[in-house]
Coordinates of C-alpha atoms and ligand atoms in Angstrom, one line a residue:
X1 CA 9.8 22.3 -20.9
X2 CA 6.1 21.6 -20.2
X3 CA 4.7 18.3 -21.6
X4 CA 1.3 18.6 -23.2
X5 CA -0.7 17.2 -26.1
X6 CA 0.0 20.3 -28.1
X7 CA 3.8 19.8 -27.6
X8 CA 3.6 16.1 -28.7
X9 CA 1.8 17.2 -31.9
X10 CA 4.3 20.0 -32.5
X11 CA 7.2 17.6 -32.0
X12 CA 5.6 15.0 -34.3
X13 CA 5.5 17.6 -37.1
X14 CA 9.0 18.8 -36.6
X15 CA 10.8 15.4 -36.4
X16 CA 11.0 15.3 -32.6
X17 CA 14.0 17.7 -32.6
X18 CA 12.8 19.9 -29.8
X19 CA 12.7 17.5 -26.9
X20 CA 15.2 18.3 -24.1
X21 CA 16.7 15.8 -21.7
X22 CA 14.3 15.2 -18.8
X23 CA 17.0 16.3 -16.3
X24 CA 20.5 17.9 -16.5
X25 CA 23.6 15.9 -16.3
X26 CA 25.6 17.9 -13.6
X27 CA 28.9 17.5 -11.9
X28 CA 28.9 17.6 -8.1
X29 CA 29.6 21.0 -6.5
X30 CA 31.9 21.2 -3.5
X31 CA 29.1 22.1 -1.0
X32 CA 25.3 22.0 -0.7
X33 CA 22.7 22.7 2.0
X34 CA 21.2 19.3 1.5
X35 CA 22.7 16.1 0.2
X36 CA 20.3 13.2 -0.3
X37 CA 22.0 9.8 -0.7
X38 CA 20.1 7.5 -3.1
X39 CA 18.3 8.4 -6.4
X40 CA 15.5 5.9 -5.9
X41 CA 11.8 7.0 -5.7
X42 CA 12.1 8.1 -2.1
X43 CA 15.3 10.2 -2.6
X44 CA 14.0 11.9 -5.7
X45 CA 10.6 12.6 -4.1
X46 CA 12.3 14.0 -1.0
X47 CA 14.4 16.4 -3.2
X48 CA 11.3 17.5 -5.1
X49 CA 9.2 18.3 -2.1
X50 CA 12.1 19.9 -0.3
X51 CA 12.5 22.3 -3.2
X52 CA 8.9 22.7 -4.3
X53 CA 6.9 22.6 -1.1
X54 CA 9.5 23.6 1.6
X55 CA 11.2 26.2 -0.7
X56 CA 14.8 24.9 0.1
X57 CA 17.7 25.3 -2.3
X58 CA 21.2 24.0 -2.9
X59 CA 20.0 20.4 -2.9
X60 CA 21.8 17.4 -4.5
X61 CA 20.8 13.8 -5.0
X62 CA 23.7 11.4 -5.2
X63 CA 23.0 8.1 -6.9
X64 CA 25.7 5.4 -7.1
X65 CA 24.4 4.0 -10.4
X66 CA 21.5 5.2 -12.6
X67 CA 18.1 6.8 -11.8
X68 CA 15.5 4.0 -11.7
X69 CA 17.9 1.1 -11.4
X70 CA 17.0 0.2 -7.8
X71 CA 13.8 -1.0 -6.3
X72 CA 11.8 1.9 -7.7
X73 CA 12.2 0.3 -11.1
X74 CA 12.0 -3.3 -9.9
X75 CA 8.8 -3.5 -8.0
X76 CA 5.4 -5.0 -8.9
X77 CA 3.9 -1.5 -9.0
X78 CA 1.1 -1.9 -6.5
X79 CA -0.3 1.1 -4.6
X80 CA -2.9 0.9 -1.8
X81 CA -3.6 2.2 1.7
X82 CA -5.2 -0.9 3.2
X83 CA -3.3 -1.0 6.5
X84 CA -4.7 -1.7 10.0
X85 CA -2.5 0.0 12.5
X86 CA -2.7 3.6 13.7
X87 CA 1.0 4.4 13.0
X88 CA 0.6 3.2 9.4
X89 CA -2.9 3.8 8.0
X90 CA -2.9 7.7 8.0
X91 CA 0.5 7.7 6.4
X92 CA -0.4 5.4 3.5
X93 CA -3.7 7.1 3.0
X94 CA -1.8 10.4 2.7
X95 CA 0.4 8.7 0.1
X96 CA -2.6 7.5 -1.9
X97 CA -4.0 11.0 -2.0
X98 CA -0.7 12.3 -3.3
X99 CA -0.7 9.6 -6.0
X100 CA -4.1 10.8 -7.0
X101 CA -2.8 14.2 -7.9
X102 CA 0.8 13.2 -8.8
X103 CA 0.7 13.4 -12.6
X104 CA -0.8 16.9 -12.6
X105 CA 1.7 17.9 -9.9
X106 CA 4.7 16.6 -11.8
X107 CA 3.4 17.2 -15.3
X108 CA 4.4 13.6 -16.1
X109 CA 2.5 10.6 -17.2
X110 CA 3.3 8.0 -14.5
X111 CA 0.4 5.8 -15.6
X112 CA -1.4 6.0 -12.2
X113 CA -4.2 3.5 -12.6
X114 CA -6.7 3.1 -9.8
X115 CA -7.9 -0.2 -11.1
X116 CA -8.6 -1.5 -7.5
X117 CA -7.0 -4.1 -5.3
X118 CA -8.8 -7.2 -3.9
X119 CA -7.5 -9.1 -0.9
X120 CA -9.0 -12.6 -1.0
X121 CA -10.5 -14.2 2.2
X122 CA -10.2 -17.9 2.7
X123 CA -11.3 -18.5 6.3
X124 CA -13.9 -17.1 8.7
X125 CA -11.2 -15.9 11.1
X126 CA -9.6 -14.1 8.1
X127 CA -12.9 -12.4 7.3
X128 CA -13.1 -11.1 10.9
X129 CA -9.5 -9.7 10.6
X130 CA -10.3 -8.1 7.2
X131 CA -13.5 -6.5 8.5
X132 CA -11.5 -5.0 11.3
X133 CA -8.9 -3.7 8.8
X134 CA -11.6 -2.3 6.6
X135 CA -13.1 -0.4 9.5
X136 CA -9.7 1.0 10.4
X137 CA -9.3 2.2 6.8
X138 CA -12.7 3.9 6.8
X139 CA -12.0 5.6 10.1
X140 CA -8.9 7.0 8.5
X141 CA -10.7 8.4 5.5
X142 CA -9.8 5.5 3.1
X143 CA -12.2 3.4 1.1
X144 CA -12.9 -0.3 1.8
X145 CA -15.6 -2.7 0.6
X146 CA -16.3 -6.2 1.9
X147 CA -17.2 -8.4 -1.1
X148 CA -19.1 -11.8 -1.2
X149 CA -17.8 -14.8 -3.1
X150 CA -20.6 -14.2 -5.7
X151 CA -19.5 -10.6 -6.3
X152 CA -15.9 -11.9 -6.7
X153 CA -17.0 -14.6 -9.2
X154 CA -18.6 -11.9 -11.3
X155 CA -15.4 -9.8 -11.3
X156 CA -13.0 -12.7 -11.7
X157 CA -14.8 -15.7 -13.1
X158 CA -11.5 -17.7 -13.6
X159 CA -10.6 -17.7 -9.9
X160 CA -10.8 -21.1 -8.3
X161 CA -13.5 -20.2 -5.7
X162 CA -14.3 -23.9 -4.9
X163 CA -10.7 -25.0 -4.1
X164 CA -11.3 -27.4 -1.1
X165 CA -8.1 -26.4 0.6
X166 CA -8.3 -22.6 -0.1
X167 CA -12.0 -21.8 -0.7
X168 CA -12.6 -18.1 -1.5
X169 CA -15.0 -16.9 1.1
X170 CA -15.1 -13.2 0.1
X171 CA -12.6 -10.4 -0.2
X172 CA -11.7 -6.9 1.0
X173 CA -11.6 -4.5 -1.9
X174 CA -10.0 -1.0 -2.0
X175 CA -11.2 0.5 -5.3
X176 CA -8.8 3.4 -5.1
X177 CA -5.8 1.1 -5.0
X178 CA -4.1 0.0 -8.2
X179 CA -0.8 0.3 -10.1
X180 CA 1.6 2.9 -11.3
X181 CA 4.3 2.6 -13.9
X182 CA 7.3 2.2 -11.5
X183 CA 10.2 3.7 -13.4
X184 CA 8.1 6.6 -14.7
X185 CA 7.8 7.6 -11.0
X186 CA 11.5 7.9 -10.8
X187 CA 11.8 9.8 -14.1
X188 CA 8.8 12.1 -13.2
X189 CA 10.2 13.0 -9.8
X190 CA 13.8 13.4 -11.3
X191 CA 12.5 15.8 -14.0
X192 CA 10.3 17.8 -11.6
X193 CA 13.2 18.0 -9.0
X194 CA 15.6 19.1 -11.7
X195 CA 13.1 21.8 -12.8
X196 CA 13.1 23.1 -9.2
X197 CA 16.9 23.4 -9.2
X198 CA 18.0 20.1 -7.7
X199 CA 21.3 18.7 -8.9
X200 CA 20.9 15.0 -9.8
X201 CA 24.3 13.3 -9.9
X202 CA 24.4 9.8 -11.2
X203 CA 27.4 7.4 -10.9
X204 CA 28.4 9.0 -7.6
X205 CA 28.6 6.5 -4.8
X206 CA 28.8 7.7 -1.2
X207 CA 31.7 5.9 0.4
X208 CA 31.9 7.5 3.8
X209 CA 30.6 10.4 6.0
X210 CA 32.6 13.4 7.2
X211 CA 31.8 13.4 10.9
X212 CA 33.5 15.6 13.5
X213 CA 32.5 15.9 17.2
X214 CA 29.2 14.2 16.7
X215 CA 28.2 16.3 13.7
X216 CA 28.0 15.2 10.1
X217 CA 29.5 17.9 7.7
X218 CA 29.2 16.0 4.4
X219 CA 30.1 12.8 2.6
X220 CA 33.0 11.2 0.8
X221 CA 32.1 9.9 -2.6
X222 CA 33.7 8.3 -5.7
X223 CA 33.7 11.8 -7.2
X224 CA 35.3 13.5 -4.2
X225 CA 34.2 15.0 -0.9
X226 CA 31.0 17.0 -0.8
X227 CA 30.2 19.2 2.2
X228 CA 26.5 19.6 3.3
X229 CA 24.6 21.2 6.2
X230 CA 22.3 18.2 6.2
X231 CA 22.9 14.7 4.9
X232 CA 19.8 12.5 4.2
X233 CA 20.3 8.8 3.8
X234 CA 17.7 7.2 1.6
X235 CA 19.1 4.0 0.0
X236 CA 16.4 1.3 0.8
X237 CA 18.1 -2.1 0.5
X238 CA 21.6 -0.7 1.0
X239 CA 20.7 1.0 4.3
X240 CA 22.6 -1.4 6.5
X241 CA 25.8 -1.1 4.4
X242 CA 25.6 2.7 4.2
X243 CA 24.9 3.5 7.8
X244 CA 27.6 1.2 8.9
X245 CA 30.0 3.8 7.4
X246 CA 28.6 6.2 10.1
X247 CA 29.1 3.6 12.8
X248 CA 25.4 2.8 13.1
X249 CA 23.8 -0.7 13.3
X250 CA 20.2 -0.6 12.2
X251 CA 17.2 -2.7 13.2
X252 CA 17.0 -3.7 9.5
X253 CA 17.9 -6.8 7.5
X254 CA 18.4 -7.0 3.8
X255 CA 16.6 -9.7 1.8
X256 CA 15.9 -10.4 -1.9
X257 CA 12.4 -10.0 -3.2
X258 CA 11.6 -11.4 -6.7
X259 CA 9.1 -10.2 -9.4
X260 CA 7.8 -12.1 -12.4
X261 CA 6.2 -11.2 -15.7
X262 CA 4.4 -13.6 -18.0
X263 CA 4.1 -13.4 -21.8
X264 CA 1.6 -10.9 -23.0
X265 CA -2.0 -12.1 -22.8
X266 CA -5.4 -10.5 -23.8
X267 CA -6.9 -8.4 -21.0
X268 CA -8.2 -10.7 -18.3
X269 CA -7.3 -9.2 -14.9
X270 CA -8.9 -5.8 -14.4
X271 CA -7.4 -5.1 -11.0
X272 CA -4.9 -6.4 -8.5
X273 CA -5.6 -9.6 -6.6
X274 CA -3.8 -11.0 -3.5
X275 CA -4.1 -14.6 -2.3
X276 CA -4.9 -14.7 1.5
X277 CA -3.7 -18.2 2.3
X278 CA -0.1 -17.7 1.1
X279 CA 1.9 -14.9 -0.4
X280 CA 0.9 -14.2 -4.0
X281 CA -0.2 -11.0 -5.7
X282 CA -0.9 -10.3 -9.3
X283 CA -1.9 -7.6 -11.7
X284 CA -1.9 -7.3 -15.5
X285 CA 0.3 -4.7 -17.2
X286 CA -1.0 -2.5 -20.0
X287 CA 1.3 -4.5 -22.3
X288 CA -0.6 -7.7 -21.3
X289 CA 1.9 -9.4 -19.1
X290 CA 0.8 -10.8 -15.7
X291 CA 3.0 -9.2 -13.1
X292 CA 3.2 -11.1 -9.9
X293 CA 5.3 -11.8 -6.8
X294 CA 5.2 -13.4 -3.4
X295 CA 7.6 -13.9 -0.4
X296 CA 11.1 -12.6 0.1
X297 CA 13.9 -15.2 -0.2
X298 CA 14.3 -16.3 3.4
X299 CA 18.0 -15.4 3.9
X300 CA 19.9 -12.2 4.2
X301 CA 21.5 -11.0 0.9
X302 CA 22.6 -7.9 -1.0
X303 CA 22.4 -9.7 -4.3
X304 CA 19.8 -8.4 -6.8
X305 CA 18.8 -11.9 -7.8
X306 CA 16.8 -14.6 -6.2
X307 CA 16.6 -18.4 -6.1
X308 CA 14.4 -21.2 -7.4
X309 CA 12.6 -22.4 -4.1
X310 CA 10.9 -19.0 -3.9
X311 CA 10.0 -19.1 -7.6
X312 CA 8.3 -22.5 -6.9
X313 CA 6.5 -21.1 -3.8
X314 CA 5.2 -18.1 -5.6
X315 CA 4.0 -20.1 -8.6
X316 CA 2.3 -22.6 -6.2
X317 CA 0.4 -19.7 -4.5
X318 CA -0.7 -18.4 -7.9
X319 CA -1.8 -21.9 -9.1
X320 CA -3.9 -22.4 -5.9
X321 CA -6.3 -19.6 -6.8
X322 CA -5.6 -19.1 -10.5
X323 CA -4.9 -22.5 -12.2
X324 CA -4.7 -21.1 -15.7
X325 CA -1.5 -19.3 -14.7
X326 CA 0.2 -22.7 -15.3
X327 CA -0.5 -22.4 -19.0
X328 CA 1.2 -19.0 -19.3
X329 CA 4.9 -18.8 -20.1
X330 CA 7.2 -16.8 -17.8
X331 CA 8.9 -14.1 -19.7
X332 CA 11.1 -12.3 -17.2
X333 CA 12.0 -12.3 -13.5
X334 CA 14.4 -10.3 -11.4
X335 CA 15.2 -9.4 -7.8
X336 CA 15.6 -6.3 -5.7
X337 CA 17.2 -5.8 -2.2
X338 CA 14.6 -5.1 0.5
X339 CA 15.3 -3.2 3.7
X340 CA 13.2 -5.3 6.1
X341 CA 12.8 -3.6 9.4
X342 CA 12.2 -5.7 12.5
X343 CA 8.5 -4.7 12.9
X344 CA 7.7 -4.3 9.2
X345 CA 7.3 -0.5 9.4
X346 CA 9.6 2.2 8.2
X347 CA 11.9 4.7 9.9
X348 CA 12.0 8.4 9.0
X349 CA 14.0 10.1 11.7
X350 CA 17.1 12.1 12.8
X351 CA 20.0 9.9 13.9
X352 CA 22.1 10.5 17.0
X353 CA 24.7 12.3 14.8
X354 CA 23.7 15.9 14.2
X355 CA 23.0 16.7 10.6
X356 CA 22.6 13.1 9.6
X357 CA 19.1 11.8 8.8
X358 CA 17.7 8.4 7.9
X359 CA 14.8 7.1 5.8
X360 CA 14.5 3.3 5.3
X361 CA 13.0 0.0 6.5
X362 CA 10.3 0.0 3.7
X363 CA 10.1 -3.8 3.4
X364 CA 7.8 -5.0 0.6
X365 CA 5.8 -1.8 0.6
X366 CA 7.9 1.2 -0.1
X367 CA 6.7 1.9 -3.6
X368 CA 3.2 2.9 -2.6
X369 CA 4.8 5.0 0.1
X370 CA 7.0 7.0 -2.3
X371 CA 5.1 10.3 -2.3
X372 CA 4.4 10.4 1.4
X373 CA 7.9 9.2 2.3
X374 CA 9.4 12.0 0.2
X375 CA 7.0 14.6 1.5
X376 CA 7.5 13.7 5.2
X377 CA 11.2 13.3 4.9
X378 CA 11.4 16.7 3.3
X379 CA 9.3 18.1 6.2
X380 CA 11.7 16.6 8.7
X381 CA 14.8 17.9 6.9
X382 CA 13.4 21.4 6.5
X383 CA 11.8 21.8 9.9
X384 CA 13.6 19.3 12.1
X385 CA 10.2 18.1 13.2
X386 CA 8.4 14.9 12.1
X387 CA 5.5 15.2 9.7
X388 CA 2.1 14.7 11.2
X389 CA 1.6 11.4 9.4
X390 CA 5.1 10.0 10.1
X391 CA 5.3 10.7 13.8
X392 CA 5.5 7.0 14.7
X393 CA 8.4 6.2 12.4
X394 CA 11.1 6.9 15.0
X395 CA 14.2 4.9 15.8
X396 CA 13.3 4.9 19.5
X397 CA 10.2 2.7 19.1
X398 CA 12.6 -0.3 19.1
X399 CA 14.2 0.9 22.3
X400 CA 10.8 1.7 24.0
X401 CA 9.0 -1.4 22.7
X402 CA 6.4 0.6 20.7
X403 CA 6.5 -1.6 17.6
X404 CA 4.2 -1.0 14.7
X405 CA 3.9 -4.7 14.0
X406 CA 1.7 -4.8 10.9
X407 CA 0.7 -8.3 10.0
X408 CA 2.5 -9.9 7.1
X409 CA 5.3 -7.4 7.0
X410 CA 8.8 -7.5 8.6
X411 CA 11.8 -9.6 8.1
X412 CA 10.0 -12.9 8.9
X413 CA 6.4 -12.4 7.8
X414 CA 5.3 -15.6 9.3
X415 CA 6.2 -14.3 12.8
X416 CA 4.3 -11.0 12.5
Ligands
FAD501 P1 15.7 2.3 -4.6 O1 15.1 2.5 -5.9 O2 16.3 1.0 -4.3 O3 16.6 3.5 -4.3 C1 17.8 3.5 -3.5 C2 18.9 4.0 -4.3 O4 20.1 4.2 -3.5 C3 19.4 3.0 -5.4 O5 19.2 3.6 -6.7 C4 20.8 2.7 -5.1 O6 21.6 2.5 -6.3 C5 21.2 3.9 -4.3 N1 22.4 3.7 -3.4 C6 22.6 2.7 -2.6 N2 23.8 2.9 -1.9 C7 24.3 4.1 -2.3 C8 25.4 4.8 -2.0 N3 26.3 4.3 -1.1 N4 25.6 6.0 -2.6 C9 24.7 6.5 -3.5 N5 23.6 5.8 -3.9 C10 23.4 4.6 -3.3 N6 6.4 -1.7 -2.9 C11 5.1 -1.5 -3.1 O7 4.6 -0.5 -2.5 N7 4.3 -2.2 -4.0 C12 4.8 -3.2 -4.6 O8 4.0 -3.8 -5.4 C13 6.1 -3.6 -4.5 N8 6.6 -4.7 -5.1 C14 8.0 -4.9 -5.0 C15 8.5 -6.0 -5.8 C16 9.9 -6.2 -5.8 C17 10.4 -7.3 -6.6 C18 10.8 -5.4 -5.1 C19 12.2 -5.6 -5.2 C20 10.2 -4.3 -4.3 C21 8.9 -4.1 -4.2 N9 8.3 -3.1 -3.5 C22 6.9 -2.8 -3.6 C23 9.1 -2.3 -2.6 C24 9.6 -1.0 -3.2 O9 10.0 -1.1 -4.5 C25 10.7 -0.4 -2.3 O10 10.3 -0.4 -0.9 C26 11.0 1.1 -2.6 O11 11.2 1.2 -4.0 C27 12.3 1.5 -1.9 O12 12.6 2.9 -2.0 P2 13.4 3.5 -3.2 O13 12.5 3.6 -4.4 O14 14.0 4.8 -2.8 O15 14.6 2.5 -3.4

């Protein structure tokens, strides 16, 4: 069923009786060509591009709980491509370009809003670093603007530009950055994958791999064994636990990251802002809530809930640039499990086991990567070659010392 304004009007006049479920509820078949483990944004995007762009068939996505219940529905919704390093910037710019055409491609309103992102600068050294980053972005075809404090005052008059400890000395803006409604991304990809013949199977947890003589032939699940020619792991924060079942130990730690939403306020924050002297980022949702976050909780965990010291730290960061935040009431908060790689950059690669592939290590930044991650993982699965923009995301970079050590990422951001 195609979604359109005409369809909405027709359904409004006929009591909304004609809508069909966005995807089929199917039982697992005994065998597929491709089994994708994890029905998050990345797993669903992989299935969609595999079917649509690479014309592959007999694809299943196995999700242990429900579509959109993982990090894809828990993040602070920010998209951008303001990276510095060669391994990263072309990939994230590719992703931003895919976001720009995503709603037309999926025929789904994911509320892609290019409202802009502004990284605040608080020291002269930080300005130098951001100028370098802006140049790297422009060299890779992205957009970047260096703003003065006066320009920022005009855009955000309520920011504390004169804070003696953290004066705002300018900012790096990416006007094509912004926000996307997170769970709509999961639903949009699920629907589009289903329309292209993908079986989406919820409440189906992978509990083991069928591996014989160094080759993976399928998976064991809570709904029985499923054979597959290729098995693609894509479980974000559960990567370590899942791959341990195949005997692999990953260069990834799992940590909690929390998100916060205030009560609904009148429109005040037109874009996304990030604090440069600590870890705090904020945007305003279309319903009016201020959506914000900061650092990971500093210990390893698989719990989808965080603790108070980080709540305090995040709110302090916000208050430093944005004192009126202290007057807003916090409405909701939650946590998600982050797959923090050792250099802060992801892995999209084959494993040493034939037929078993891995996608993970997304740290704080995997939501914005969803389209490009799905596209390049689908490319790898269909062709057995890395996609042009994801060539650096190999396992062997840890062995060879070719880290993609992007500042502010990784399992211990202060060390990167
Ligand atoms: P998920 O949605 O977590 O998908 C993985 C799925 O695998 C889950 O649904 C899980 O149930 C399933 N699974 C796990 N184990 C199994 C198994 N054994 N069998 C079957 N299924 C299994 N990124 C940004 O770019 N911008 C942001 O602003 C941003 N903010 C964030 C804020 C918070 C609070 C959090 C938690 C994350 C944030 N991120 C952000 C990161 C981003 O959300 C993640 O990197 C990204 O969503 C991970 O990919 P995914 O969507 O595929 O993960």
